[in-house]
Amino acid sequence: MNTTGKIILGIIVIILVAVVGWFISYYPAISPKAAPEENTQTNTELPITEEPQITPAPFGPDAVSAIKAYAANQFRVSESTLVVVSTTQKEWETTCFDLNIDDDSCINTPTSGYEVVLEIEEQQITYRANDEGTSVRIVKN
């Protein structure tokens, strides 16, 4: 092979290396070591962030949500205007939360849930709900 052939072959090798390098940098999934993600706006590496920590609610979120929805509907106000004054976990003897209710649906069986005091239009009202929030009752004062 003469000198001109070697030069042309060298140029072809350089072009192939450049093309392969470009291809790998734009398609990192097929490269052995993926390139770091880049922020296209500033062309800097994105910071590594920790996974978000999920903190459980300190009280029954289903029960409180159900009580707020019930009260908002009862008073025809937005749930965002309701203020939770207190929340207490309770265990009642009946499915009617030990309230004196003459109702055929009340059964003498232990029922756990929450008693929640809400402030609605400058008055405090007490509600009771089971853990799941599927049954809500207002406490008559």
mmCIF file of C-alpha atoms in Angstrom, residues 28-106:
data_model
loop_
_atom_site.group_PDB
_atom_site.id
_atom_site.type_symbol
_atom_site.label_atom_id
_atom_site.label_comp_id
_atom_site.label_asym_id
_atom_site.label_seq_id
_atom_site.Cartn_x
_atom_site.Cartn_y
_atom_site.Cartn_z
ATOM 1 C CA PRO A 28 -26.004 6.233 25.847
ATOM 2 C CA ALA A 29 -28.358 3.265 26.377
ATOM 3 C CA ILE A 30 -26.231 1.137 24.058
ATOM 4 C CA SER A 31 -22.880 2.328 25.373
ATOM 5 C CA PRO A 32 -21.118 0.318 28.083
ATOM 6 C CA LYS A 33 -21.007 3.354 30.382
ATOM 7 C CA ALA A 34 -23.951 5.718 29.996
ATOM 8 C CA ALA A 35 -23.169 9.419 29.862
ATOM 9 C CA PRO A 36 -24.604 11.538 32.714
ATOM 10 C CA GLU A 37 -27.853 13.359 32.046
ATOM 11 C CA GLU A 38 -27.455 16.978 31.155
ATOM 12 C CA ASN A 39 -29.636 19.988 31.743
ATOM 13 C CA THR A 40 -30.133 21.360 28.227
ATOM 14 C CA GLN A 41 -30.699 24.883 29.494
ATOM 15 C CA THR A 42 -27.392 25.314 31.320
ATOM 16 C CA ASN A 43 -25.471 22.334 29.921
ATOM 17 C CA THR A 44 -24.433 21.219 33.427
ATOM 18 C CA GLU A 45 -25.007 17.922 35.161
ATOM 19 C CA LEU A 46 -28.275 17.566 37.022
ATOM 20 C CA PRO A 47 -27.901 17.289 40.804
ATOM 21 C CA ILE A 48 -28.553 13.894 42.355
ATOM 22 C CA THR A 49 -31.643 14.128 44.527
ATOM 23 C CA GLU A 50 -32.776 11.802 47.262
ATOM 24 C CA GLU A 51 -35.943 9.790 46.936
ATOM 25 C CA PRO A 52 -38.889 11.638 48.503
ATOM 26 C CA GLN A 53 -39.692 10.432 51.986
ATOM 27 C CA ILE A 54 -43.316 9.544 52.614
ATOM 28 C CA THR A 55 -44.305 10.403 56.144
ATOM 29 C CA PRO A 56 -47.432 8.719 57.444
ATOM 30 C CA ALA A 57 -50.121 11.042 58.738
ATOM 31 C CA PRO A 58 -50.282 11.234 62.551
ATOM 32 C CA PHE A 59 -53.982 10.371 62.477
ATOM 33 C CA GLY A 60 -56.482 8.554 60.302
ATOM 34 C CA PRO A 61 -56.369 10.450 57.019
ATOM 35 C CA ASP A 62 -59.383 8.555 55.664
ATOM 36 C CA ALA A 63 -61.496 9.384 58.701
ATOM 37 C CA VAL A 64 -60.478 13.054 58.789
ATOM 38 C CA SER A 65 -60.978 13.470 55.042
ATOM 39 C CA ALA A 66 -64.417 11.889 55.277
ATOM 40 C CA ILE A 67 -65.389 14.090 58.218
ATOM 41 C CA LYS A 68 -64.231 17.248 56.423
ATOM 42 C CA ALA A 69 -66.147 16.286 53.277
ATOM 43 C CA TYR A 70 -69.263 15.511 55.350
ATOM 44 C CA ALA A 71 -69.061 18.820 57.261
ATOM 45 C CA ALA A 72 -68.371 20.859 54.116
ATOM 46 C CA ASN A 73 -71.440 19.330 52.480
ATOM 47 C CA GLN A 74 -73.537 19.812 55.616
ATOM 48 C CA PHE A 75 -72.646 23.505 55.942
ATOM 49 C CA ARG A 76 -72.233 24.137 52.200
ATOM 50 C CA VAL A 77 -68.704 25.513 52.566
ATOM 51 C CA SER A 78 -65.363 24.657 51.011
ATOM 52 C CA GLU A 79 -63.285 22.029 52.833
ATOM 53 C CA SER A 80 -60.385 24.481 52.814
ATOM 54 C CA THR A 81 -62.324 26.775 55.189
ATOM 55 C CA LEU A 82 -62.609 24.031 57.821
ATOM 56 C CA VAL A 83 -60.065 24.014 60.628
ATOM 57 C CA VAL A 84 -59.190 20.778 62.435
ATOM 58 C CA VAL A 85 -59.054 21.752 66.118
ATOM 59 C CA SER A 86 -58.320 18.279 67.490
ATOM 60 C CA THR A 87 -58.181 14.651 66.457
ATOM 61 C CA THR A 88 -58.414 11.778 68.927
ATOM 62 C CA GLN A 89 -58.204 8.073 68.174
ATOM 63 C CA LYS A 90 -61.053 6.222 69.890
ATOM 64 C CA GLU A 91 -62.554 2.770 70.395
ATOM 65 C CA TRP A 92 -66.335 2.596 70.747
ATOM 66 C CA GLU A 93 -68.619 -0.261 71.820
ATOM 67 C CA THR A 94 -71.052 0.210 68.915
ATOM 68 C CA THR A 95 -70.958 0.950 65.204
ATOM 69 C CA CYS A 96 -72.777 4.211 66.031
ATOM 70 C CA PHE A 97 -69.748 5.375 68.010
ATOM 71 C CA ASP A 98 -71.576 5.041 71.379
ATOM 72 C CA LEU A 99 -73.977 7.836 70.421
ATOM 73 C CA ASN A 100 -77.573 7.481 71.594
ATOM 74 C CA ILE A 101 -79.045 6.944 68.166
ATOM 75 C CA ASP A 102 -82.219 4.982 67.574
ATOM 76 C CA ASP A 103 -81.071 3.349 64.359
ATOM 77 C CA ASP A 104 -81.384 -0.237 63.196
ATOM 78 C CA SER A 105 -77.927 -0.034 61.618
ATOM 79 C CA CYS A 106 -76.236 0.341 65.034
#
